[in-house]
Tab-separated table of C-alpha atoms in Angstrom:
chain	number	residue	atom	x	y	z
A	1	MET	CA	-14.257	95.092	93.476
A	2	PHE	CA	-12.246	92.991	90.418
A	3	ARG	CA	-11.238	89.948	93.188
A	4	ALA	CA	-14.000	88.355	93.265
A	5	GLY	CA	-12.215	84.702	94.215
A	6	ILE	CA	-13.854	81.723	93.375
A	7	VAL	CA	-17.412	83.549	92.831
A	8	GLY	CA	-19.261	81.685	90.406
A	9	CYS	CA	-16.674	78.615	90.073
A	10	ALA	CA	-18.999	76.300	88.894
A	11	LEU	CA	-19.371	77.730	85.341
A	12	LEU	CA	-15.732	76.563	85.429
A	13	LEU	CA	-16.009	73.456	86.987
A	14	ALA	CA	-19.365	71.794	84.319
A	15	ALA	CA	-18.876	68.830	85.286
A	16	GLY	CA	-19.895	64.825	84.052
A	17	ALA	CA	-20.582	66.433	80.796
A	18	SER	CA	-20.110	64.698	77.586
A	19	ALA	CA	-19.684	65.906	73.701
A	20	ASP	CA	-22.865	64.883	72.928
A	21	ASP	CA	-25.233	67.137	75.733
A	22	LYS	CA	-25.510	69.946	74.194
A	23	ALA	CA	-26.636	71.383	77.405
A	24	GLU	CA	-22.754	72.481	77.532
A	25	SER	CA	-22.041	73.803	74.242
A	26	PRO	CA	-22.749	77.473	76.776
A	27	ARG	CA	-19.237	75.967	77.863
A	28	GLY	CA	-17.442	75.164	75.683
A	29	ALA	CA	-18.900	79.327	73.760
A	30	TYR	CA	-17.669	80.349	77.333
A	31	LEU	CA	-14.361	79.457	76.319
A	32	VAL	CA	-13.754	79.149	72.565
A	33	ASN	CA	-14.850	83.257	72.818
A	34	THR	CA	-13.041	84.585	75.347
A	35	ILE	CA	-10.117	83.638	76.935
A	36	MET	CA	-9.201	80.711	74.143
A	37	ALA	CA	-9.824	83.495	71.772
A	38	CYS	CA	-10.185	80.376	69.002
A	39	GLY	CA	-11.837	83.146	65.827
A	40	ASN	CA	-8.362	85.707	66.966
A	41	CYS	CA	-6.367	83.217	64.539
A	42	HIS	CA	-9.216	80.510	62.453
A	43	THR	CA	-12.033	83.697	62.355
A	44	PRO	CA	-11.416	85.832	58.540
A	45	ARG	CA	-11.044	89.411	58.484
A	46	ASP	CA	-12.247	92.390	56.375
A	47	ALA	CA	-10.226	94.935	54.818
A	48	ASP	CA	-10.044	97.031	58.091
A	49	GLY	CA	-9.131	93.992	60.080
A	50	LYS	CA	-12.337	93.254	62.315
A	51	PRO	CA	-13.054	89.410	62.584
A	52	VAL	CA	-16.285	88.355	60.165
A	53	ALA	CA	-18.035	87.773	62.445
A	54	GLU	CA	-21.165	85.968	59.574
A	55	ARG	CA	-17.881	83.264	59.034
A	56	ALA	CA	-16.804	82.613	62.394
A	57	LEU	CA	-14.609	80.430	63.073
A	58	SER	CA	-14.525	79.244	59.319
A	59	GLY	CA	-10.458	80.126	58.816
A	60	GLY	CA	-8.194	82.863	56.425
A	61	PHE	CA	-6.860	83.992	58.679
A	62	ALA	CA	-2.230	83.642	57.188
A	63	PHE	CA	1.355	83.139	58.572
A	64	ASN	CA	3.849	83.887	57.531
A	65	THR	CA	6.980	83.377	59.514
A	66	PRO	CA	10.034	81.526	58.575
A	67	ALA	CA	9.425	79.054	60.043
A	68	ILE	CA	5.580	78.535	58.529
A	69	ILE	CA	3.488	80.544	55.684
A	70	ALA	CA	-0.053	78.517	57.069
A	71	THR	CA	-3.534	79.651	57.463
A	72	ALA	CA	-6.255	79.206	60.118
A	73	PRO	CA	-8.243	75.970	58.575
A	74	ASN	CA	-12.215	75.566	59.094
A	75	ILE	CA	-12.931	74.571	62.316
A	76	THR	CA	-17.182	74.838	61.836
A	77	PRO	CA	-19.024	71.618	60.985
A	78	ASP	CA	-18.623	71.432	57.400
A	79	LYS	CA	-17.842	67.924	56.062
A	80	GLU	CA	-15.800	69.121	53.162
A	81	THR	CA	-13.807	71.781	54.229
A	82	GLY	CA	-13.615	72.174	57.474
A	83	ILE	CA	-14.020	69.754	61.204
A	84	GLY	CA	-17.104	67.973	60.113
A	85	SER	CA	-15.985	64.425	58.971
A	86	TRP	CA	-14.006	64.591	62.571
A	87	SER	CA	-14.790	62.442	65.218
A	88	ASP	CA	-14.914	64.213	68.900
A	89	ALA	CA	-11.521	62.082	69.698
A	90	GLU	CA	-9.964	63.095	66.620
A	91	ILE	CA	-10.477	66.700	67.598
A	92	LYS	CA	-9.735	65.976	71.173
A	93	ARG	CA	-6.732	64.681	69.611
A	94	ALA	CA	-5.881	67.938	66.919
A	95	LEU	CA	-6.306	69.810	70.335
A	96	VAL	CA	-4.318	68.304	72.656
A	97	LYS	CA	-0.586	67.102	70.412
A	98	GLY	CA	-1.919	69.179	66.960
A	99	SER	CA	-2.802	66.522	65.079
A	100	ARG	CA	-4.673	65.880	61.733
A	101	PRO	CA	-6.759	62.695	61.536
A	102	ASP	CA	-5.365	59.813	59.659
A	103	HIS	CA	-8.398	60.337	56.781
A	104	GLY	CA	-8.948	63.542	54.839
A	105	ARG	CA	-7.354	66.073	52.983
A	106	LEU	CA	-3.803	66.911	54.930
A	107	ALA	CA	-4.518	63.556	56.405
A	108	GLY	CA	-1.692	62.856	59.483
A	109	VAL	CA	-0.650	66.391	59.174
A	110	ALA	CA	0.621	67.885	61.975
A	111	LEU	CA	-1.672	71.528	62.606
A	112	ALA	CA	0.988	74.176	62.566
A	113	ALA	CA	3.242	74.947	65.145
A	114	ILE	CA	0.539	78.436	66.306
A	115	MET	CA	-2.140	76.066	67.196
A	116	PRO	CA	-0.950	76.459	70.867
A	117	ALA	CA	-1.817	72.520	71.379
A	118	ASN	CA	1.438	72.492	73.849
A	119	PHE	CA	-0.795	74.461	75.883
A	120	TYR	CA	-4.365	72.766	75.275
A	121	LYS	CA	-2.500	69.775	77.526
A	122	ALA	CA	-4.176	69.802	79.982
A	123	LEU	CA	-7.829	70.807	79.413
A	124	LEU	CA	-9.515	69.440	82.247
A	125	PRO	CA	-12.024	66.171	80.387
A	126	ASP	CA	-15.009	67.978	81.101
A	127	ASP	CA	-13.676	71.073	78.846
A	128	LEU	CA	-12.583	69.209	76.011
A	129	ASP	CA	-16.040	68.478	75.667
A	130	ALA	CA	-17.677	71.249	76.470
A	131	ILE	CA	-15.821	72.839	73.604
A	132	ILE	CA	-16.714	70.239	70.741
A	133	ALA	CA	-20.174	70.100	71.530
A	134	TYR	CA	-20.217	74.161	70.629
A	135	LEU	CA	-18.266	73.072	67.495
A	136	ARG	CA	-20.730	71.080	66.705
A	137	SER	CA	-23.751	73.028	67.299
A	138	VAL	CA	-21.372	75.850	64.666
A	139	LYS	CA	-22.924	77.019	61.810
A	140	PRO	CA	-21.015	74.761	59.216
A	141	ILE	CA	-19.765	76.813	56.670
A	142	ARG	CA	-18.038	75.966	53.152
A	143	ASN	CA	-14.556	77.265	52.845
A	144	GLU	CA	-11.323	75.617	52.000
A	145	VAL	CA	-7.813	77.268	53.349
A	146	PRO	CA	-4.540	76.181	51.571
A	147	ASP	CA	-2.814	73.606	52.228
A	148	PRO	CA	0.255	74.584	54.958
A	149	VAL	CA	4.122	75.172	53.727
A	150	TYR	CA	6.242	73.930	56.892
A	151	LYS	CA	9.730	75.498	55.960
A	152	VAL	CA	11.403	73.733	59.375
A	153	PRO	CA	9.409	70.362	61.504
A	154	VAL	CA	7.106	71.581	63.554
A	155	ARG	CA	8.232	71.545	67.015
A	156	ARG	CA	5.984	72.742	70.137
A	157	ASP	CA	8.201	73.770	73.496
A	158	PRO	CA	6.876	72.365	76.559
A	159	TYR	CA	4.697	74.378	78.799
A	160	PRO	CA	5.523	73.601	82.196
A	161	ASP	CA	1.732	73.870	84.233
A	162	ALA	CA	0.524	71.908	81.151
A	163	ASP	CA	2.968	69.346	81.704
A	164	ALA	CA	2.563	69.383	84.982
A	165	GLY	CA	-0.999	68.751	84.454
A	166	PHE	CA	-4.978	70.185	86.829
A	167	SER	CA	-7.797	69.211	88.466
A	168	LYS	CA	-11.065	69.819	88.934
A	169	ALA	CA	-9.404	69.970	92.789
A	170	MET	CA	-6.286	72.780	92.959
A	171	LEU	CA	-8.757	75.186	90.417
A	172	ALA	CA	-10.517	75.423	94.630
A	173	ASP	CA	-7.272	77.366	94.868
A	174	PRO	CA	-8.153	80.463	93.313
A	175	VAL	CA	-4.443	81.463	91.685
A	176	ARG	CA	-3.735	77.369	90.804
A	177	ARG	CA	-7.872	78.511	88.250
A	178	GLY	CA	-5.516	81.451	86.929
A	179	ALA	CA	-2.716	80.040	85.798
A	180	TYR	CA	-5.164	77.325	83.602
A	181	LEU	CA	-7.398	80.589	82.773
A	182	VAL	CA	-4.075	81.604	81.323
A	183	MET	CA	-2.720	78.117	80.080
A	184	ILE	CA	-5.722	77.459	78.406
A	185	GLY	CA	-5.548	81.248	76.669
A	186	HIS	CA	-1.794	80.474	75.766
A	187	CYS	CA	-0.562	83.889	76.719
A	188	MET	CA	2.474	83.079	77.926
A	189	GLU	CA	2.716	81.607	73.940
A	190	CYS	CA	3.562	85.048	73.262
A	191	HIS	CA	4.893	87.277	76.663
A	192	SER	CA	7.508	84.335	77.289
A	193	ALA	CA	10.864	84.992	76.302
A	194	TRP	CA	12.762	84.206	73.091
A	195	SER	CA	16.588	82.361	73.127
A	196	ARG	CA	17.289	81.142	70.202
A	197	GLY	CA	13.913	79.744	68.386
A	198	ALA	CA	12.940	78.479	70.907
A	199	SER	CA	10.088	80.014	74.553
A	200	ASP	CA	12.011	80.131	77.212
A	201	PHE	CA	9.433	79.312	79.755
A	202	LYS	CA	12.049	78.226	82.739
A	203	ALA	CA	14.270	82.520	82.434
A	204	GLY	CA	11.479	83.745	80.490
A	205	LEU	CA	7.965	83.171	81.372
A	206	GLY	CA	5.598	86.570	81.205
A	207	ALA	CA	9.236	87.802	80.541
A	208	GLY	CA	8.281	89.602	77.144
A	209	GLY	CA	10.645	90.729	74.198
A	210	ARG	CA	9.462	89.230	71.045
A	211	THR	CA	8.370	90.799	68.334
A	212	PHE	CA	5.320	90.252	66.082
A	213	PRO	CA	5.352	91.750	62.444
A	214	ALA	CA	1.255	92.618	61.462
A	215	ARG	CA	-0.312	89.828	60.426
A	216	ASP	CA	-0.879	89.088	56.954
A	217	GLY	CA	-4.627	90.412	56.513
A	218	SER	CA	-3.898	93.596	58.510
A	219	PRO	CA	-4.846	97.080	57.297
A	220	GLU	CA	-2.144	98.673	55.901
A	221	GLY	CA	0.839	100.617	57.354
A	222	THR	CA	0.023	98.209	60.494
A	223	PRO	CA	2.877	98.840	63.232
A	224	ALA	CA	5.373	95.439	64.151
A	225	VAL	CA	4.528	94.545	68.374
A	226	THR	CA	6.628	94.043	70.992
A	227	VAL	CA	4.822	91.985	73.586
A	228	PRO	CA	5.612	93.839	76.975
A	229	ASN	CA	6.572	92.079	80.094
A	230	ILE	CA	3.971	90.718	82.222
A	231	THR	CA	5.865	89.450	84.851
A	232	PRO	CA	5.307	91.753	88.449
A	233	HIS	CA	8.754	92.846	88.283
A	234	PRO	CA	8.406	97.243	89.871
A	235	THR	CA	9.267	98.632	87.051
A	236	ALA	CA	9.994	96.596	83.614
A	237	GLY	CA	6.470	94.572	83.994
A	238	ILE	CA	3.742	95.008	85.594
A	239	GLY	CA	4.322	94.850	90.020
A	240	ALA	CA	2.774	98.518	89.914
A	241	TRP	CA	-0.507	98.265	88.047
A	242	THR	CA	-3.459	98.090	90.285
A	243	ASP	CA	-5.197	94.715	89.410
A	244	ALA	CA	-7.793	97.675	88.180
A	245	GLU	CA	-5.095	98.478	85.674
A	246	ILE	CA	-4.029	95.188	84.544
A	247	VAL	CA	-8.053	94.566	83.373
A	248	ARG	CA	-8.592	96.484	81.598
A	249	ALA	CA	-4.979	96.571	79.762
A	250	VAL	CA	-6.831	93.097	78.954
A	251	THR	CA	-10.004	93.642	78.024
A	252	HIS	CA	-10.178	97.079	76.229
A	253	ALA	CA	-5.816	97.423	75.829
A	254	VAL	CA	-5.547	100.275	77.257
A	255	ALA	CA	-2.130	100.571	78.908
A	256	ARG	CA	-1.450	101.958	82.337
A	257	ASP	CA	-0.456	105.636	81.226
A	258	GLY	CA	-3.547	105.755	78.683
A	259	ARG	CA	-2.098	103.936	75.779
A	260	PRO	CA	-3.405	102.371	73.310
A	261	LEU	CA	-2.717	98.520	73.051
A	262	LYS	CA	-2.364	96.037	70.092
A	263	PRO	CA	-3.341	93.079	68.597
A	264	PRO	CA	-2.656	90.269	67.876
A	265	MET	CA	-3.245	89.810	72.307
A	266	ALA	CA	-7.026	88.900	72.416
A	267	TYR	CA	-8.346	92.281	73.779
A	268	GLY	CA	-11.539	92.216	72.263
A	269	TYR	CA	-13.004	87.865	73.220
A	270	TYR	CA	-11.115	88.807	75.871
A	271	ALA	CA	-13.327	91.557	77.099
A	272	ALA	CA	-16.324	89.247	77.951
A	273	LEU	CA	-14.347	87.124	80.563
A	274	THR	CA	-16.302	86.903	83.818
A	275	GLU	CA	-15.390	89.157	87.079
A	276	ALA	CA	-14.692	85.747	88.209
A	277	ASP	CA	-12.292	84.535	85.889
A	278	LEU	CA	-10.424	88.164	85.019
A	279	ALA	CA	-9.911	88.352	88.909
A	280	ASP	CA	-7.721	84.747	89.301
A	281	ILE	CA	-6.182	85.874	86.055
A	282	VAL	CA	-3.860	88.301	88.300
A	283	ALA	CA	-3.304	86.389	91.320
A	284	TYR	CA	-1.522	83.995	89.052
A	285	LEU	CA	0.535	86.879	87.018
A	286	ARG	CA	0.682	87.620	90.979
A	287	THR	CA	2.461	85.133	91.047
A	288	VAL	CA	5.255	84.446	88.445
A	289	PRO	CA	8.669	85.418	88.729
A	290	PRO	CA	8.904	89.255	88.400
A	291	ARG	CA	11.568	89.075	85.200
A	292	PRO	CA	14.065	92.898	84.146
């Protein structure tokens, strides 16, 4: 059911668009609201931990870690508190390099390392344009969030697939297309091993093991989460899982044994992924080196 191959590939490979082409907003909406799950950080949450839909992408989700105290910023087109005064090139630079514009509030200050620019750097040009077109089209919301506090210098660990880059031609292969989706979904940001304060993408890609405390804004009593192994290891990972079981975990937060899975994974966003995209994600995960 889920091995849909490259059916629907045209959705991923829409060509010839620019950030001024409103026709690309549906593609941008799909990326932002599914695999990239931008609202998982950039949308504020209510007392029950649910996203506040009418304030989508206006910022307000706070992180307090040994490295930073930061609130995900407003990425609506509000000109004073969001990105409405940013040029297309400046938005692209923020996405792929983690750099703010050299004007306005926090001019030239790097975005927090939680922003996965090390994964987004290989976004295809058409997808970047579609994302910008969509962000330009959402409702501007005035919401000024606190300035970040960096306890250590901002550092992003290089992600091999992003550094190698992707092309449209490569995405005709379902496995490479799945790799692209996993990359822009920055899945391995959490699911890779953590060693000496850095992600181990070389020896620990997909091996899991990192523990995340409940994020600020989560309901009281929310437990810490240890990220699972998503390599095809037969016992430690998902090697014995069927494609349907993997898809159910990704989209409905249910483990193979029926256990409910927990945030911060963005299950609610992934539930809207197409079957073709889910199938290609599974195809790629089957090729990751199995790790104990």
